[in-house]
Coordinates of C-alpha atoms and ligand atoms in Angstrom, one line a residue:
X3 CA 44.2 -62.6 -28.3
X4 CA 46.9 -64.6 -30.2
X5 CA 48.2 -61.7 -31.9
X6 CA 50.1 -64.5 -34.1
X7 CA 46.3 -65.2 -35.7
X8 CA 46.6 -61.5 -37.0
X9 CA 48.4 -61.1 -40.7
X10 CA 48.5 -58.8 -43.2
X11 CA 48.6 -54.7 -43.7
X12 CA 45.1 -53.3 -44.8
X13 CA 44.2 -50.0 -46.3
X14 CA 40.9 -48.8 -46.0
X15 CA 40.3 -47.2 -49.6
X16 CA 37.8 -44.4 -48.6
X17 CA 35.6 -43.3 -51.7
X18 CA 33.0 -40.8 -52.7
X19 CA 30.6 -41.5 -55.6
X20 CA 32.8 -44.5 -57.3
X21 CA 35.9 -42.2 -57.2
X22 CA 38.8 -43.1 -54.8
X23 CA 40.6 -40.4 -52.9
X24 CA 43.8 -39.8 -53.2
X25 CA 44.8 -40.7 -49.9
X26 CA 43.7 -44.1 -50.1
X27 CA 46.2 -44.3 -53.6
X28 CA 48.9 -42.7 -51.0
X29 CA 48.0 -44.7 -47.9
X30 CA 48.7 -48.1 -50.4
X31 CA 52.1 -46.9 -51.6
X32 CA 52.7 -46.7 -47.7
X33 CA 50.6 -50.1 -47.1
X34 CA 53.1 -51.5 -49.7
X35 CA 56.4 -50.8 -48.0
X36 CA 55.2 -51.9 -44.9
X37 CA 53.5 -55.2 -45.8
X38 CA 57.2 -55.8 -47.6
X39 CA 59.1 -54.9 -44.7
X40 CA 57.3 -57.3 -42.9
X41 CA 56.7 -60.4 -45.3
X42 CA 52.7 -59.9 -45.3
X43 CA 50.5 -58.9 -47.5
X44 CA 48.9 -56.1 -48.5
X45 CA 45.1 -56.0 -48.9
X46 CA 42.7 -52.6 -49.9
X47 CA 39.2 -52.8 -48.5
X48 CA 36.7 -51.1 -50.6
X49 CA 33.0 -50.6 -49.1
X50 CA 30.2 -48.6 -51.2
X51 CA 27.8 -48.8 -53.6
X52 CA 29.2 -50.4 -57.3
X53 CA 32.6 -49.6 -56.5
X54 CA 33.5 -53.2 -57.7
X55 CA 36.0 -51.1 -60.8
X56 CA 37.8 -49.6 -58.3
X57 CA 39.9 -53.2 -57.6
X58 CA 42.0 -52.3 -60.7
X59 CA 43.9 -48.8 -59.6
X60 CA 44.1 -50.7 -55.8
X61 CA 46.4 -53.3 -56.8
X62 CA 47.7 -51.2 -59.8
X63 CA 49.0 -49.5 -56.7
X64 CA 50.3 -52.3 -55.0
X65 CA 47.3 -54.0 -53.4
X66 CA 47.7 -58.3 -53.6
X67 CA 43.8 -58.5 -52.4
X68 CA 40.5 -56.4 -52.0
X69 CA 38.1 -57.0 -49.5
X70 CA 35.2 -55.9 -51.2
X71 CA 31.6 -55.0 -50.2
X72 CA 28.6 -54.3 -52.0
X73 CA 25.3 -52.7 -51.3
X74 CA 22.8 -49.9 -51.9
X75 CA 22.9 -48.9 -47.9
X76 CA 26.6 -47.8 -49.0
X77 CA 25.4 -45.3 -51.3
X78 CA 26.7 -42.8 -49.4
X79 CA 29.1 -42.7 -45.9
X80 CA 26.8 -43.6 -43.4
X81 CA 28.5 -44.5 -39.9
X82 CA 26.9 -47.9 -38.5
X83 CA 26.3 -49.4 -41.9
X84 CA 30.1 -48.8 -42.9
X85 CA 31.4 -49.6 -38.5
X86 CA 29.7 -52.6 -38.8
X87 CA 31.1 -53.6 -41.9
X88 CA 34.5 -52.9 -41.3
X89 CA 34.5 -54.5 -38.0
X90 CA 32.9 -57.4 -38.9
X91 CA 35.3 -57.7 -42.0
X92 CA 38.6 -57.5 -39.1
X93 CA 36.8 -59.8 -37.0
X94 CA 36.5 -62.2 -39.8
X95 CA 40.1 -62.1 -41.6
X96 CA 42.1 -60.7 -38.8
X97 CA 44.3 -58.2 -40.3
X98 CA 47.7 -57.1 -38.7
X99 CA 47.6 -53.4 -39.5
X100 CA 45.1 -51.1 -40.8
X101 CA 45.6 -47.6 -42.5
X102 CA 43.3 -45.1 -42.8
X103 CA 42.9 -41.2 -44.6
X104 CA 42.4 -38.6 -41.4
X105 CA 39.9 -37.1 -43.4
X106 CA 36.4 -36.4 -41.8
X107 CA 34.8 -39.9 -42.8
X108 CA 38.1 -41.5 -41.3
X109 CA 38.3 -39.9 -38.3
X110 CA 34.9 -41.1 -37.7
X111 CA 35.0 -44.6 -38.6
X112 CA 38.7 -45.5 -37.1
X113 CA 38.0 -44.7 -33.6
X114 CA 34.5 -46.6 -33.8
X115 CA 36.1 -49.7 -35.4
X116 CA 39.1 -49.6 -33.2
X117 CA 36.7 -49.2 -30.0
X118 CA 34.7 -52.2 -31.1
X119 CA 37.5 -54.7 -32.5
X120 CA 39.5 -53.8 -28.8
X121 CA 42.2 -52.1 -29.9
X122 CA 44.1 -48.5 -29.9
X123 CA 44.4 -46.4 -33.0
X124 CA 46.9 -43.7 -33.5
X125 CA 45.5 -40.3 -34.9
X126 CA 46.7 -38.3 -37.8
X127 CA 50.1 -39.7 -38.4
X128 CA 52.7 -37.7 -40.2
X129 CA 55.0 -40.6 -40.3
X130 CA 54.9 -44.7 -40.8
X131 CA 57.9 -47.1 -39.9
X132 CA 58.8 -50.3 -38.4
X133 CA 60.1 -50.2 -35.0
X134 CA 63.5 -52.2 -35.1
X135 CA 63.5 -55.0 -32.9
X136 CA 60.1 -55.4 -32.7
X137 CA 58.7 -55.2 -35.9
X138 CA 55.6 -53.4 -34.5
X139 CA 54.4 -50.4 -36.8
X140 CA 55.8 -47.1 -35.6
X141 CA 53.4 -44.0 -35.6
X142 CA 54.6 -40.9 -35.9
X143 CA 52.0 -38.3 -34.9
X144 CA 52.6 -34.4 -33.5
X145 CA 52.3 -33.9 -30.0
X146 CA 52.3 -31.3 -27.0
X147 CA 50.9 -28.3 -29.7
X148 CA 53.7 -29.5 -32.4
X149 CA 56.5 -29.3 -30.4
X150 CA 57.6 -32.8 -30.4
X151 CA 57.0 -35.6 -32.5
X152 CA 56.0 -38.7 -30.6
X153 CA 56.1 -42.4 -32.2
X154 CA 53.5 -44.6 -30.7
X155 CA 53.2 -48.4 -30.7
X156 CA 51.0 -50.8 -30.4
X157 CA 52.3 -53.8 -28.9
X158 CA 49.5 -55.6 -26.9
X159 CA 46.2 -55.4 -29.3
X160 CA 45.5 -56.4 -32.6
X161 CA 45.1 -54.9 -35.3
X162 CA 47.3 -51.8 -35.6
X163 CA 45.1 -49.0 -36.0
X164 CA 46.4 -45.4 -37.4
X165 CA 44.6 -42.6 -39.8
X166 CA 46.8 -40.8 -41.1
X167 CA 46.5 -37.5 -43.3
X168 CA 46.3 -36.6 -46.6
X169 CA 49.3 -35.3 -48.7
X170 CA 52.0 -36.1 -46.2
X171 CA 52.9 -39.2 -48.5
X172 CA 53.0 -39.1 -52.6
X173 CA 51.2 -41.6 -54.5
X174 CA 53.1 -44.1 -56.2
X175 CA 53.4 -44.5 -59.7
X176 CA 50.5 -47.4 -60.5
X177 CA 51.4 -50.2 -62.2
X178 CA 48.7 -51.3 -64.3
X179 CA 50.4 -54.9 -65.3
X180 CA 49.3 -55.7 -61.3
X181 CA 46.6 -57.5 -60.7
X182 CA 45.1 -59.7 -57.4
X183 CA 42.4 -61.7 -55.6
X184 CA 38.9 -59.8 -54.9
X185 CA 37.4 -61.5 -52.2
X186 CA 33.8 -60.6 -52.2
X187 CA 31.6 -60.5 -48.9
X188 CA 28.6 -60.0 -48.5
X189 CA 27.1 -56.7 -46.4
X190 CA 25.3 -58.1 -42.9
X191 CA 24.1 -54.3 -42.2
X192 CA 20.3 -54.4 -41.4
X193 CA 18.0 -51.8 -42.1
X194 CA 17.5 -51.5 -38.5
X195 CA 20.9 -51.2 -37.3
X196 CA 21.3 -47.6 -39.3
X197 CA 20.2 -45.1 -36.8
X198 CA 20.7 -42.2 -39.2
X199 CA 19.5 -41.7 -42.6
X200 CA 20.4 -39.2 -45.2
X201 CA 18.0 -36.4 -46.0
X202 CA 19.8 -33.6 -48.3
X203 CA 23.4 -33.5 -49.3
X204 CA 23.9 -29.6 -49.2
X205 CA 27.6 -28.8 -51.0
X206 CA 29.3 -26.6 -48.3
X207 CA 33.0 -27.0 -50.3
X208 CA 33.7 -25.7 -53.3
X209 CA 36.2 -26.0 -55.4
X210 CA 38.0 -23.0 -53.4
X211 CA 38.4 -25.3 -50.5
X212 CA 39.3 -28.3 -51.6
X213 CA 42.6 -27.9 -50.6
X214 CA 43.4 -31.6 -50.0
X215 CA 43.3 -32.0 -54.0
X216 CA 44.8 -28.5 -54.8
X217 CA 47.9 -28.0 -57.0
X218 CA 47.9 -24.1 -56.0
X219 CA 46.9 -22.5 -52.5
X220 CA 47.4 -18.9 -51.9
X221 CA 46.4 -18.7 -47.6
X222 CA 45.9 -15.7 -45.8
X223 CA 47.1 -15.0 -42.1
X224 CA 46.6 -11.8 -39.6
X225 CA 49.2 -9.9 -42.1
X226 CA 46.3 -9.2 -44.5
X227 CA 44.9 -6.9 -41.3
X228 CA 41.1 -6.9 -41.6
X229 CA 38.3 -9.5 -43.4
X230 CA 37.4 -7.8 -46.5
X231 CA 41.5 -7.9 -47.1
X232 CA 40.8 -11.3 -48.1
X233 CA 39.6 -10.6 -51.3
X234 CA 42.8 -10.0 -52.5
X235 CA 43.9 -13.7 -51.7
X236 CA 40.4 -15.0 -53.5
X237 CA 41.6 -13.0 -56.7
X238 CA 44.6 -14.1 -56.8
X239 CA 43.2 -17.9 -56.4
X240 CA 40.8 -17.2 -58.7
X241 CA 43.6 -16.0 -61.5
X242 CA 45.8 -18.9 -61.0
X243 CA 43.0 -21.6 -60.9
X244 CA 43.5 -22.1 -57.1
X245 CA 41.8 -23.1 -53.3
X246 CA 42.2 -20.1 -50.9
X247 CA 43.8 -21.4 -47.5
X248 CA 44.1 -19.5 -43.7
X249 CA 46.1 -19.3 -41.0
X250 CA 44.6 -20.4 -37.4
X251 CA 44.7 -16.9 -36.9
X252 CA 43.0 -15.8 -39.7
X253 CA 40.1 -18.3 -38.6
X254 CA 39.7 -17.7 -35.1
X255 CA 39.6 -14.4 -36.3
X256 CA 35.9 -15.0 -38.6
X257 CA 37.7 -14.0 -41.6
X258 CA 37.4 -17.3 -42.9
X259 CA 35.5 -20.5 -42.0
X260 CA 37.8 -23.4 -40.7
X261 CA 37.5 -25.8 -44.1
X262 CA 40.3 -23.2 -45.1
X263 CA 42.4 -23.8 -42.2
X264 CA 45.8 -25.3 -42.7
X265 CA 48.2 -26.4 -40.4
X266 CA 48.2 -28.7 -37.4
X267 CA 44.5 -28.5 -36.3
X268 CA 43.4 -27.8 -40.5
X269 CA 44.5 -28.7 -43.3
X270 CA 47.3 -30.8 -44.6
X271 CA 48.2 -29.9 -48.4
X272 CA 50.6 -30.3 -50.0
X273 CA 50.3 -28.6 -53.6
X274 CA 52.9 -28.0 -56.5
X275 CA 52.6 -23.7 -55.0
X276 CA 51.9 -22.6 -51.6
X277 CA 51.1 -18.6 -51.3
X278 CA 51.9 -17.9 -47.5
X279 CA 50.6 -14.2 -47.6
X280 CA 51.0 -12.5 -44.3
X281 CA 51.6 -15.3 -42.7
X282 CA 54.2 -15.3 -39.7
X283 CA 55.2 -19.0 -39.9
X284 CA 54.5 -20.8 -36.9
X285 CA 55.4 -24.3 -36.1
X286 CA 51.8 -25.2 -36.3
X287 CA 51.2 -23.6 -39.5
X288 CA 54.4 -25.4 -41.1
X289 CA 53.5 -28.7 -39.9
X290 CA 50.4 -28.5 -42.6
X291 CA 52.0 -27.2 -45.4
X292 CA 55.7 -27.6 -45.6
X293 CA 55.8 -30.3 -48.0
X294 CA 54.3 -28.0 -51.0
X295 CA 56.5 -28.3 -53.5
X296 CA 57.4 -24.8 -54.2
X297 CA 56.5 -22.7 -51.1
X298 CA 56.2 -18.4 -52.1
X299 CA 56.0 -16.2 -48.4
X300 CA 54.9 -12.2 -48.8
X301 CA 55.3 -10.6 -45.6
X302 CA 56.8 -7.4 -44.2
X303 CA 58.8 -8.5 -41.8
X304 CA 62.3 -9.9 -43.1
X305 CA 62.9 -12.1 -39.9
X306 CA 59.9 -13.6 -40.2
X307 CA 59.9 -17.3 -39.9
X308 CA 58.1 -18.3 -43.2
X309 CA 61.1 -17.1 -45.3
X310 CA 62.8 -20.4 -43.8
X311 CA 61.2 -22.5 -45.4
X312 CA 60.1 -20.5 -48.3
X313 CA 61.7 -20.7 -52.0
X314 CA 61.0 -17.8 -53.0
X315 CA 60.3 -14.6 -50.6
X316 CA 58.7 -11.3 -50.9
X317 CA 59.4 -8.7 -48.3
X318 CA 56.7 -6.0 -48.9
X319 CA 52.9 -5.3 -47.5
X320 CA 50.4 -7.9 -48.9
X321 CA 48.1 -5.3 -49.6
X322 CA 50.1 -4.2 -52.1
X323 CA 52.4 -6.9 -53.3
X324 CA 48.9 -9.5 -53.9
X325 CA 47.2 -7.2 -56.5
X326 CA 50.1 -6.5 -58.3
X327 CA 50.6 -10.3 -58.5
X328 CA 47.3 -11.0 -59.7
X329 CA 47.5 -8.2 -62.3
X330 CA 50.5 -10.1 -63.7
X331 CA 49.6 -13.0 -63.3
X332 CA 46.2 -12.2 -65.4
X333 CA 48.5 -10.5 -68.1
X334 CA 50.1 -13.7 -68.3
X335 CA 47.4 -15.8 -69.0
X336 CA 45.8 -13.0 -71.9
Ligands
LIG410 P1 50.4 -14.2 -36.9 O1 51.7 -15.1 -36.0 O2 50.1 -12.9 -36.1 O3 51.6 -13.3 -38.1 C1 51.1 -12.4 -38.9 C2 52.1 -12.1 -39.9 O4 51.8 -11.4 -40.9 C3 53.9 -11.6 -39.4 O5 54.7 -12.2 -39.3 C4 53.3 -10.1 -39.8 O6 54.9 -9.8 -40.1 C5 53.0 -10.4 -40.9 N1 52.5 -9.1 -41.4 C6 51.8 -8.0 -41.0 N2 51.2 -7.1 -41.4 C7 51.8 -7.3 -43.1 C8 51.3 -6.6 -44.4 N3 50.6 -5.6 -44.2 N4 51.8 -7.2 -45.0 C9 52.7 -8.3 -45.2 N5 53.2 -9.0 -43.8 C10 52.5 -8.6 -42.8 N6 48.0 -21.8 -36.7 C11 47.6 -22.7 -38.0 O7 48.0 -21.5 -39.1 N7 47.2 -23.7 -38.5 C12 46.8 -24.3 -37.0 O8 46.7 -25.6 -37.6 C13 47.0 -24.6 -36.0 N8 47.3 -25.6 -35.1 C14 47.4 -24.7 -33.8 C15 47.7 -25.7 -32.8 C16 48.0 -25.3 -31.5 C17 47.2 -26.5 -30.8 C18 48.1 -24.3 -31.3 C19 48.9 -23.7 -29.8 C20 48.5 -23.3 -32.4 C21 48.1 -23.4 -33.7 N9 48.2 -22.8 -34.3 C22 48.1 -22.9 -36.0 C23 48.6 -21.2 -34.0 C24 50.2 -21.0 -34.5 O9 50.9 -20.8 -33.6 C25 50.1 -19.1 -34.5 O10 49.3 -18.8 -34.0 C26 49.0 -18.6 -35.9 O11 49.6 -20.1 -37.4 C27 49.4 -17.7 -36.3 O12 48.7 -17.1 -37.6 P2 49.3 -15.7 -38.2 O13 50.8 -16.2 -38.9 O14 48.4 -15.6 -39.2 O15 49.7 -14.1 -38.1

């Protein structure tokens, strides 16, 4: 492999139903910083059905170029169709760096593509930078149960690939005066390549579990004592128009499905307000929520570690504090 042939930073612009996921914009902001530091161009890769309109916002968020592949085979995420297409784009245009969201689809697509192009991938990164003096991307992610942060380099292979957790980075301020070049690429996917077919779409995630996009999250932990008490979390979340989160202890106990788990092995969230109710504040939980703008902790133990990261702390019994908060917010709303 001639590494010098590989140039440019790419961001895979994951979209659903023609709408780019927030993480794609967050990564365009980071991609711009990396591209500027490397003196290379930033490109967005858009794959989908009738998604050309997304190019404008991709340019506005920092890209110089867009690689666009459209077709009915991309109407919904399909592992084979997307893997074949992204692999083919990489082999043809040879980028040096690719950033993807660590979403369900990104976690499915990234490693497959990396294996096909013969490179490595750092999964679930929480920070990015440039390693001096090598000029390689420094991919940082939690390791050993979140007890250390490991920084990983990919010196021998190209492209350097990584998935990055949603909400780790802020979205850049879009500049709609920016424009760029759209490179339309024809899909090479054939019907015979597709080993799976979408039979039906079943909505399992309602607004209450859309944690990554939520502005307010009310999360419950083992301190709720029994599953029925999670209703108190749901009532406060509903009163505030927020989503419902849970600690791993609550998920492991079967009180809430894993879709709601916040933390190192759950979702990374960054709402305006995060309520941690009956949650101790273990490092693995903090890894998923400490970038929230405002953290409100309710815990009966005044020495609980969660109070070290909280902006507001209420020392008390969640079973008493939660109904009082819900009633108070309902009254405020009238
Ligand atoms: P506990 O630690 O048991 O805390 C319960 C808290 O509730 C205590 O602080 C207690 O004082 C308080 N409390 C009890 N009763 C009341 C009451 N009536 N009113 C008010 N407060 C009360 N954890 C995650 O959350 N997310 C992850 O993604 C995650 N990933 C992990 C990955 C690995 C590799 C490992 C090893 C662990 C992971 N964990 C994760 C587990 C984590 O270490 C903790 O065990 C977990 O977060 C604890 O959940 P908790 O705070 O609900 O329970």
